[in-house]
Amino acid sequence: MAALMKSPEAILKKAQAEIRGAVGNKDIVNEDDIQKLPYLKAIVKETFRLYPPALLSVPRQTLANCIINGHEIQFNSIVYTNVWAIGRELEYWENPNEFLPERCLNISVDMKGKDFQLIPFGAGRRGCPRYSLGLAMVEVGLASLLYSFDWELPFGIKKDDVDTQVLPGLTMPKKNDLPLPAKNLYA
Ligand code: HEM
C-alpha cells in the first residue's frame, strides 16, 4: 500500500478498475478471481522485488570449496544471499529503484526460485514450501483492499512524504506506520 500510495494515482486506479471489472458485484474477491488480474499480479511481483519480506535468505553452509563470480568460497562457509540487493541489480532491472508494475506484466520471470533475479521465496531445496499459499494470501488480501475501498493519503501528506523505510530484522517490517483513510464503497 505504501508503494502504491507513493506512486502516480494512475497505477492504483488501473488496478482498481481491473479488479472491480473482473469481480463485479460479487462483494468478495476469491482465489479464482486472481487469475483474471494480471495487473494486480504485476503489482505484487514488483512489490516483492523491491521489498522482499526476508531480505537475506536463510543461511546455507557450503559442502565443498567453490568459486562464484571469481570469489573463492571455502568448504564449510556460511553463506547468505542478499535477496534485497538482487532485486535491485542493474544488470537485470532497468531503473531498479523505481516501482514500475508494468515491467512485471508479461515477463517470464516468476518467483518460484528458478529465476535468480527474483527470489523473495528463496530457492533450491530449502526454498519456501508454501510459496503458492503465501503468494495467494498477499494477492487476495491486496485485491480485497483495493476492491472494497477507495484510498487516500491523510490530510496534508503528499506522495513524496510517504516513506518506505524498514526496520532491520529477519523480516522487513515498515519503520513508520502509514495511516490511510479508507472509503468503503459497499457499506
Ligand atoms: C508472503 C509469504 C511468504 C514469504 C515471502 C515466504 C518466504 C520464505 C523464504 C524467503 C524462505 C527461506 C527460503 C530459502 O532460504 O531459500 C521460506 C522458508 C519457509 N517457508 Fe515461507 N514464505 C511465505 C509464506 C509461507 C507460508 C504461508 C508457509 C506455511 C504455511 C511457509 C512455510 C515455510 C517453511 C516451512 C520454510 C522453511 C523451508 C525449509 O527450510 O526447508 N512460508 N519462506
PDB file of C-alpha atoms and ligand atoms in Angstrom:
ATOM      1  CA  MET A   1       0.000   0.000   0.000  1.00  0.00           C
ATOM      2  CA  ALA A   2       2.884   2.377   0.758  1.00  0.00           C
ATOM      3  CA  ALA A   3       4.410   1.797  -2.685  1.00  0.00           C
ATOM      4  CA  LEU A   4       1.021   2.307  -4.325  1.00  0.00           C
ATOM      5  CA  MET A   5       0.255   5.482  -2.394  1.00  0.00           C
ATOM      6  CA  LYS A   6       3.689   6.878  -3.266  1.00  0.00           C
ATOM      7  CA  SER A   7       3.202   6.174  -6.989  1.00  0.00           C
ATOM      8  CA  PRO A   8       1.201   8.114  -9.582  1.00  0.00           C
ATOM      9  CA  GLU A   9      -2.526   7.667  -8.921  1.00  0.00           C
ATOM     10  CA  ALA A  10      -2.966   6.041 -12.337  1.00  0.00           C
ATOM     11  CA  ILE A  11      -1.423   2.798 -11.013  1.00  0.00           C
ATOM     12  CA  LEU A  12      -3.903   2.478  -8.151  1.00  0.00           C
ATOM     13  CA  LYS A  13      -6.824   3.448 -10.414  1.00  0.00           C
ATOM     14  CA  LYS A  14      -5.772   0.935 -13.090  1.00  0.00           C
ATOM     15  CA  ALA A  15      -5.558  -1.859 -10.501  1.00  0.00           C
ATOM     16  CA  GLN A  16      -8.948  -0.978  -9.034  1.00  0.00           C
ATOM     17  CA  ALA A  17     -10.577  -0.839 -12.478  1.00  0.00           C
ATOM     18  CA  GLU A  18      -9.158  -4.269 -13.298  1.00  0.00           C
ATOM     19  CA  ILE A  19     -10.304  -5.826 -10.013  1.00  0.00           C
ATOM     20  CA  ARG A  20     -13.748  -4.234  -9.962  1.00  0.00           C
ATOM     21  CA  GLY A  21     -14.281  -5.154 -13.623  1.00  0.00           C
ATOM     22  CA  ALA A  22     -13.364  -8.807 -13.029  1.00  0.00           C
ATOM     23  CA  VAL A  23     -15.097  -9.298  -9.669  1.00  0.00           C
ATOM     24  CA  GLY A  24     -18.225  -7.309 -10.491  1.00  0.00           C
ATOM     25  CA  ASN A  25     -20.863  -7.066  -7.745  1.00  0.00           C
ATOM     26  CA  LYS A  26     -19.931 -10.323  -6.071  1.00  0.00           C
ATOM     27  CA  ASP A  27     -18.818  -8.416  -2.931  1.00  0.00           C
ATOM     28  CA  ILE A  28     -15.856 -10.685  -2.249  1.00  0.00           C
ATOM     29  CA  VAL A  29     -12.591 -11.431  -4.034  1.00  0.00           C
ATOM     30  CA  ASN A  30     -11.597 -15.081  -4.080  1.00  0.00           C
ATOM     31  CA  GLU A  31      -8.603 -17.002  -5.353  1.00  0.00           C
ATOM     32  CA  ASP A  32     -10.181 -17.822  -8.738  1.00  0.00           C
ATOM     33  CA  ASP A  33     -10.579 -14.102  -9.488  1.00  0.00           C
ATOM     34  CA  ILE A  34      -6.835 -13.550  -9.112  1.00  0.00           C
ATOM     35  CA  GLN A  35      -6.095 -15.437 -12.341  1.00  0.00           C
ATOM     36  CA  LYS A  36      -8.053 -12.708 -14.177  1.00  0.00           C
ATOM     37  CA  LEU A  37      -5.957  -9.918 -12.637  1.00  0.00           C
ATOM     38  CA  PRO A  38      -2.606  -9.649 -14.438  1.00  0.00           C
ATOM     39  CA  TYR A  39      -2.035  -6.052 -13.340  1.00  0.00           C
ATOM     40  CA  LEU A  40      -2.664  -6.870  -9.678  1.00  0.00           C
ATOM     41  CA  LYS A  41      -0.233  -9.790 -10.003  1.00  0.00           C
ATOM     42  CA  ALA A  42       2.338  -7.437 -11.575  1.00  0.00           C
ATOM     43  CA  ILE A  43       1.962  -5.025  -8.638  1.00  0.00           C
ATOM     44  CA  VAL A  44       2.560  -7.833  -6.149  1.00  0.00           C
ATOM     45  CA  LYS A  45       5.574  -9.115  -8.092  1.00  0.00           C
ATOM     46  CA  GLU A  46       7.084  -5.627  -8.324  1.00  0.00           C
ATOM     47  CA  THR A  47       6.495  -5.156  -4.581  1.00  0.00           C
ATOM     48  CA  PHE A  48       8.245  -8.438  -3.758  1.00  0.00           C
ATOM     49  CA  ARG A  49      11.157  -7.317  -5.981  1.00  0.00           C
ATOM     50  CA  LEU A  50      11.663  -4.018  -4.133  1.00  0.00           C
ATOM     51  CA  TYR A  51      10.566  -5.114  -0.671  1.00  0.00           C
ATOM     52  CA  PRO A  52      11.188  -8.846  -0.193  1.00  0.00           C
ATOM     53  CA  PRO A  53       9.803  -9.721   3.259  1.00  0.00           C
ATOM     54  CA  ALA A  54      13.012 -11.637   4.069  1.00  0.00           C
ATOM     55  CA  LEU A  55      15.847  -9.506   2.713  1.00  0.00           C
ATOM     56  CA  LEU A  56      18.522 -12.105   3.402  1.00  0.00           C
ATOM     57  CA  SER A  57      17.982 -15.771   2.630  1.00  0.00           C
ATOM     58  CA  VAL A  58      18.180 -18.379   5.339  1.00  0.00           C
ATOM     59  CA  PRO A  59      21.946 -19.088   5.590  1.00  0.00           C
ATOM     60  CA  ARG A  60      23.485 -22.027   3.731  1.00  0.00           C
ATOM     61  CA  GLN A  61      26.627 -23.997   4.539  1.00  0.00           C
ATOM     62  CA  THR A  62      28.941 -24.951   1.693  1.00  0.00           C
ATOM     63  CA  LEU A  63      29.738 -28.656   1.265  1.00  0.00           C
ATOM     64  CA  ALA A  64      32.860 -28.082  -0.848  1.00  0.00           C
ATOM     65  CA  ASN A  65      35.272 -25.362  -1.964  1.00  0.00           C
ATOM     66  CA  CYS A  66      33.768 -23.443  -4.866  1.00  0.00           C
ATOM     67  CA  ILE A  67      34.232 -20.280  -6.923  1.00  0.00           C
ATOM     68  CA  ILE A  68      31.283 -17.973  -7.501  1.00  0.00           C
ATOM     69  CA  ASN A  69      31.788 -14.952  -9.763  1.00  0.00           C
ATOM     70  CA  GLY A  70      35.518 -15.199  -9.158  1.00  0.00           C
ATOM     71  CA  HIS A  71      35.170 -15.318  -5.370  1.00  0.00           C
ATOM     72  CA  GLU A  72      36.651 -18.348  -3.643  1.00  0.00           C
ATOM     73  CA  ILE A  73      34.248 -19.766  -1.079  1.00  0.00           C
ATOM     74  CA  GLN A  74      35.766 -22.326   1.235  1.00  0.00           C
ATOM     75  CA  PHE A  75      34.242 -25.594   2.371  1.00  0.00           C
ATOM     76  CA  ASN A  76      32.054 -25.189   5.492  1.00  0.00           C
ATOM     77  CA  SER A  77      31.420 -21.456   4.980  1.00  0.00           C
ATOM     78  CA  ILE A  78      28.121 -19.902   5.989  1.00  0.00           C
ATOM     79  CA  VAL A  79      26.669 -18.059   3.005  1.00  0.00           C
ATOM     80  CA  TYR A  80      23.824 -15.542   2.919  1.00  0.00           C
ATOM     81  CA  THR A  81      22.092 -14.408  -0.268  1.00  0.00           C
ATOM     82  CA  ASN A  82      21.142 -10.737  -0.348  1.00  0.00           C
ATOM     83  CA  VAL A  83      17.681 -11.047  -1.885  1.00  0.00           C
ATOM     84  CA  TRP A  84      17.014  -7.319  -1.477  1.00  0.00           C
ATOM     85  CA  ALA A  85      20.142  -6.344  -3.462  1.00  0.00           C
ATOM     86  CA  ILE A  86      19.463  -8.905  -6.210  1.00  0.00           C
ATOM     87  CA  GLY A  87      16.013  -7.391  -6.743  1.00  0.00           C
ATOM     88  CA  ARG A  88      17.680  -4.020  -7.363  1.00  0.00           C
ATOM     89  CA  GLU A  89      20.535  -5.278  -9.528  1.00  0.00           C
ATOM     90  CA  LEU A  90      21.011  -3.011 -12.539  1.00  0.00           C
ATOM     91  CA  GLU A  91      22.153  -5.905 -14.705  1.00  0.00           C
ATOM     92  CA  TYR A  92      18.657  -7.400 -14.520  1.00  0.00           C
ATOM     93  CA  TRP A  93      16.336  -4.500 -13.742  1.00  0.00           C
ATOM     94  CA  GLU A  94      16.223  -1.137 -15.521  1.00  0.00           C
ATOM     95  CA  ASN A  95      15.706   1.818 -13.147  1.00  0.00           C
ATOM     96  CA  PRO A  96      15.795  -0.734 -10.332  1.00  0.00           C
ATOM     97  CA  ASN A  97      14.781   1.582  -7.500  1.00  0.00           C
ATOM     98  CA  GLU A  98      11.561   2.668  -9.189  1.00  0.00           C
ATOM     99  CA  PHE A  99       8.221   0.985  -8.505  1.00  0.00           C
ATOM    100  CA  LEU A 100       7.026   0.171 -12.032  1.00  0.00           C
ATOM    101  CA  PRO A 101       4.464  -2.671 -12.073  1.00  0.00           C
ATOM    102  CA  GLU A 102       4.312  -2.517 -15.895  1.00  0.00           C
ATOM    103  CA  ARG A 103       7.768  -4.118 -16.050  1.00  0.00           C
ATOM    104  CA  CYS A 104       6.311  -7.259 -14.464  1.00  0.00           C
ATOM    105  CA  LEU A 105       3.495  -7.655 -16.991  1.00  0.00           C
ATOM    106  CA  ASN A 106       4.187 -10.470 -19.425  1.00  0.00           C
ATOM    107  CA  ILE A 107       7.625 -11.347 -18.091  1.00  0.00           C
ATOM    108  CA  SER A 108       8.616 -14.965 -17.853  1.00  0.00           C
ATOM    109  CA  VAL A 109      10.497 -14.358 -14.579  1.00  0.00           C
ATOM    110  CA  ASP A 110       8.478 -15.933 -11.782  1.00  0.00           C
ATOM    111  CA  MET A 111       9.039 -16.167  -8.035  1.00  0.00           C
ATOM    112  CA  LYS A 112       9.251 -19.929  -7.625  1.00  0.00           C
ATOM    113  CA  GLY A 113      13.032 -19.873  -7.221  1.00  0.00           C
ATOM    114  CA  LYS A 114      14.210 -20.796 -10.694  1.00  0.00           C
ATOM    115  CA  ASP A 115      14.778 -17.199 -11.849  1.00  0.00           C
ATOM    116  CA  PHE A 116      17.523 -15.984  -9.559  1.00  0.00           C
ATOM    117  CA  GLN A 117      16.927 -12.278 -10.252  1.00  0.00           C
ATOM    118  CA  LEU A 118      13.689 -12.510  -8.200  1.00  0.00           C
ATOM    119  CA  ILE A 119      13.730 -14.843  -5.203  1.00  0.00           C
ATOM    120  CA  PRO A 120      11.523 -13.457  -2.401  1.00  0.00           C
ATOM    121  CA  PHE A 121      10.560 -17.048  -1.515  1.00  0.00           C
ATOM    122  CA  GLY A 122      14.149 -18.293  -1.649  1.00  0.00           C
ATOM    123  CA  ALA A 123      15.388 -21.011  -3.987  1.00  0.00           C
ATOM    124  CA  GLY A 124      16.607 -24.562  -4.066  1.00  0.00           C
ATOM    125  CA  ARG A 125      15.647 -27.463  -1.863  1.00  0.00           C
ATOM    126  CA  ARG A 126      15.133 -25.212   1.191  1.00  0.00           C
ATOM    127  CA  GLY A 127      13.072 -22.652  -0.711  1.00  0.00           C
ATOM    128  CA  CYS A 128       9.654 -21.763   0.723  1.00  0.00           C
ATOM    129  CA  PRO A 129       7.471 -24.895   0.507  1.00  0.00           C
ATOM    130  CA  ARG A 130       4.249 -22.869   0.767  1.00  0.00           C
ATOM    131  CA  TYR A 131       5.087 -20.347  -1.927  1.00  0.00           C
ATOM    132  CA  SER A 132       1.647 -20.699  -3.558  1.00  0.00           C
ATOM    133  CA  LEU A 133      -0.242 -20.174  -0.307  1.00  0.00           C
ATOM    134  CA  GLY A 134       1.895 -17.184   0.694  1.00  0.00           C
ATOM    135  CA  LEU A 135       1.514 -15.545  -2.702  1.00  0.00           C
ATOM    136  CA  ALA A 136      -2.243 -16.199  -2.824  1.00  0.00           C
ATOM    137  CA  MET A 137      -2.677 -14.675   0.649  1.00  0.00           C
ATOM    138  CA  VAL A 138      -0.931 -11.477  -0.439  1.00  0.00           C
ATOM    139  CA  GLU A 139      -2.722 -11.280  -3.801  1.00  0.00           C
ATOM    140  CA  VAL A 140      -6.207 -11.932  -2.393  1.00  0.00           C
ATOM    141  CA  GLY A 141      -5.535  -9.606   0.548  1.00  0.00           C
ATOM    142  CA  LEU A 142      -4.381  -6.691  -1.580  1.00  0.00           C
ATOM    143  CA  ALA A 143      -7.082  -7.263  -4.215  1.00  0.00           C
ATOM    144  CA  SER A 144      -9.740  -7.233  -1.466  1.00  0.00           C
ATOM    145  CA  LEU A 145      -8.462  -3.947  -0.057  1.00  0.00           C
ATOM    146  CA  LEU A 146      -8.458  -2.326  -3.488  1.00  0.00           C
ATOM    147  CA  TYR A 147     -11.833  -3.817  -4.468  1.00  0.00           C
ATOM    148  CA  SER A 148     -13.774  -2.736  -1.390  1.00  0.00           C
ATOM    149  CA  PHE A 149     -12.190   0.584  -0.527  1.00  0.00           C
ATOM    150  CA  ASP A 150     -11.004   3.794  -2.095  1.00  0.00           C
ATOM    151  CA  TRP A 151      -7.790   5.017  -0.515  1.00  0.00           C
ATOM    152  CA  GLU A 152      -6.326   8.448   0.039  1.00  0.00           C
ATOM    153  CA  LEU A 153      -3.384   9.951   1.863  1.00  0.00           C
ATOM    154  CA  PRO A 154      -4.073  11.595   5.235  1.00  0.00           C
ATOM    155  CA  PHE A 155      -4.817  15.320   5.041  1.00  0.00           C
ATOM    156  CA  GLY A 156      -1.653  17.348   4.458  1.00  0.00           C
ATOM    157  CA  ILE A 157       0.517  14.357   3.473  1.00  0.00           C
ATOM    158  CA  LYS A 158       1.954  14.383  -0.042  1.00  0.00           C
ATOM    159  CA  LYS A 159       3.161  11.420  -2.105  1.00  0.00           C
ATOM    160  CA  ASP A 160       6.786  12.439  -1.549  1.00  0.00           C
ATOM    161  CA  ASP A 161       6.221  12.336   2.235  1.00  0.00           C
ATOM    162  CA  VAL A 162       5.361   8.608   2.142  1.00  0.00           C
ATOM    163  CA  ASP A 163       8.459   6.764   3.286  1.00  0.00           C
ATOM    164  CA  THR A 164       9.378   3.170   2.567  1.00  0.00           C
ATOM    165  CA  GLN A 165      11.933   2.754   5.350  1.00  0.00           C
ATOM    166  CA  VAL A 166      12.083  -0.594   7.059  1.00  0.00           C
ATOM    167  CA  LEU A 167      13.401  -1.873  10.376  1.00  0.00           C
ATOM    168  CA  PRO A 168      16.258  -4.370  10.463  1.00  0.00           C
ATOM    169  CA  GLY A 169      15.461  -7.963  11.344  1.00  0.00           C
ATOM    170  CA  LEU A 170      14.670 -11.372   9.918  1.00  0.00           C
ATOM    171  CA  THR A 171      11.769  -9.847   8.010  1.00  0.00           C
ATOM    172  CA  MET A 172      11.260  -6.252   6.859  1.00  0.00           C
ATOM    173  CA  PRO A 173       8.560  -4.520   8.929  1.00  0.00           C
ATOM    174  CA  LYS A 174       7.738  -0.979   7.898  1.00  0.00           C
ATOM    175  CA  LYS A 175       9.570   1.503  10.162  1.00  0.00           C
ATOM    176  CA  ASN A 176       6.830   4.133  10.282  1.00  0.00           C
ATOM    177  CA  ASP A 177       3.119   3.390  10.126  1.00  0.00           C
ATOM    178  CA  LEU A 178       1.180   4.774   7.193  1.00  0.00           C
ATOM    179  CA  PRO A 179      -2.355   5.559   8.369  1.00  0.00           C
ATOM    180  CA  LEU A 180      -4.601   5.637   5.299  1.00  0.00           C
ATOM    181  CA  PRO A 181      -8.217   6.790   5.425  1.00  0.00           C
ATOM    182  CA  ALA A 182     -10.344   4.221   3.558  1.00  0.00           C
ATOM    183  CA  LYS A 183     -13.745   4.797   1.998  1.00  0.00           C
ATOM    184  CA  ASN A 184     -15.876   1.638   1.881  1.00  0.00           C
ATOM    185  CA  LEU A 185     -17.698   1.546  -1.430  1.00  0.00           C
ATOM    186  CA  TYR A 186     -20.047  -1.248  -0.463  1.00  0.00           C
ATOM    187  CA  ALA A 187     -21.063  -0.212   3.075  1.00  0.00           C
TER     188      ALA A 187
HETATM  189  C1  HEM B   1       4.369 -13.995   1.519  1.00  0.00           C
HETATM  190  C2  HEM B   1       4.525 -15.137   2.158  1.00  0.00           C
HETATM  191  C3  HEM B   1       5.822 -15.872   2.340  1.00  0.00           C
HETATM  192  C4  HEM B   1       7.108 -15.496   2.043  1.00  0.00           C
HETATM  193  C5  HEM B   1       7.601 -14.180   1.403  1.00  0.00           C
HETATM  194  C6  HEM B   1       7.965 -16.589   2.413  1.00  0.00           C
HETATM  195  C7  HEM B   1       9.346 -16.578   2.250  1.00  0.00           C
HETATM  196  C8  HEM B   1      10.175 -17.614   2.653  1.00  0.00           C
HETATM  197  C9  HEM B   1      11.603 -17.601   2.500  1.00  0.00           C
HETATM  198  C10 HEM B   1      12.435 -16.458   1.897  1.00  0.00           C
HETATM  199  C11 HEM B   1      12.067 -18.762   2.991  1.00  0.00           C
HETATM  200  C12 HEM B   1      13.550 -19.193   3.032  1.00  0.00           C
HETATM  201  C13 HEM B   1      13.869 -19.819   1.684  1.00  0.00           C
HETATM  202  C14 HEM B   1      15.323 -20.012   1.376  1.00  0.00           C
HETATM  203  O1  HEM B   1      16.179 -19.726   2.240  1.00  0.00           O
HETATM  204  O2  HEM B   1      15.652 -20.426   0.239  1.00  0.00           O
HETATM  205  C15 HEM B   1      10.940 -19.527   3.455  1.00  0.00           C
HETATM  206  C16 HEM B   1      11.016 -20.777   4.036  1.00  0.00           C
HETATM  207  C17 HEM B   1       9.950 -21.451   4.563  1.00  0.00           C
HETATM  208  N1  HEM B   1       8.627 -21.083   4.487  1.00  0.00           N
HETATM  209 FE1  HEM B   1       7.906 -19.413   3.620  1.00  0.00          FE
HETATM  210  N2  HEM B   1       7.212 -17.593   2.924  1.00  0.00           N
HETATM  211  C18 HEM B   1       5.895 -17.208   2.901  1.00  0.00           C
HETATM  212  C19 HEM B   1       4.802 -17.948   3.309  1.00  0.00           C
HETATM  213  C20 HEM B   1       4.860 -19.191   3.899  1.00  0.00           C
HETATM  214  C21 HEM B   1       3.713 -19.941   4.361  1.00  0.00           C
HETATM  215  C22 HEM B   1       2.262 -19.463   4.190  1.00  0.00           C
HETATM  216  C23 HEM B   1       4.193 -21.093   4.917  1.00  0.00           C
HETATM  217  C24 HEM B   1       3.469 -22.230   5.551  1.00  0.00           C
HETATM  218  C25 HEM B   1       2.145 -22.359   5.609  1.00  0.00           C
HETATM  219  C26 HEM B   1       5.646 -21.049   4.806  1.00  0.00           C
HETATM  220  C27 HEM B   1       6.500 -22.038   5.279  1.00  0.00           C
HETATM  221  C28 HEM B   1       7.871 -22.033   5.135  1.00  0.00           C
HETATM  222  C29 HEM B   1       8.756 -23.067   5.656  1.00  0.00           C
HETATM  223  C30 HEM B   1       8.335 -24.316   6.454  1.00  0.00           C
HETATM  224  C31 HEM B   1      10.047 -22.720   5.296  1.00  0.00           C
HETATM  225  C32 HEM B   1      11.365 -23.465   5.615  1.00  0.00           C
HETATM  226  C33 HEM B   1      11.683 -24.428   4.487  1.00  0.00           C
HETATM  227  C34 HEM B   1      12.983 -25.216   4.718  1.00  0.00           C
HETATM  228  O3  HEM B   1      13.845 -24.769   5.481  1.00  0.00           O
HETATM  229  O4  HEM B   1      13.124 -26.293   4.133  1.00  0.00           O
HETATM  230  N3  HEM B   1       6.019 -19.899   4.163  1.00  0.00           N
HETATM  231  N4  HEM B   1       9.795 -18.803   3.236  1.00  0.00           N
END
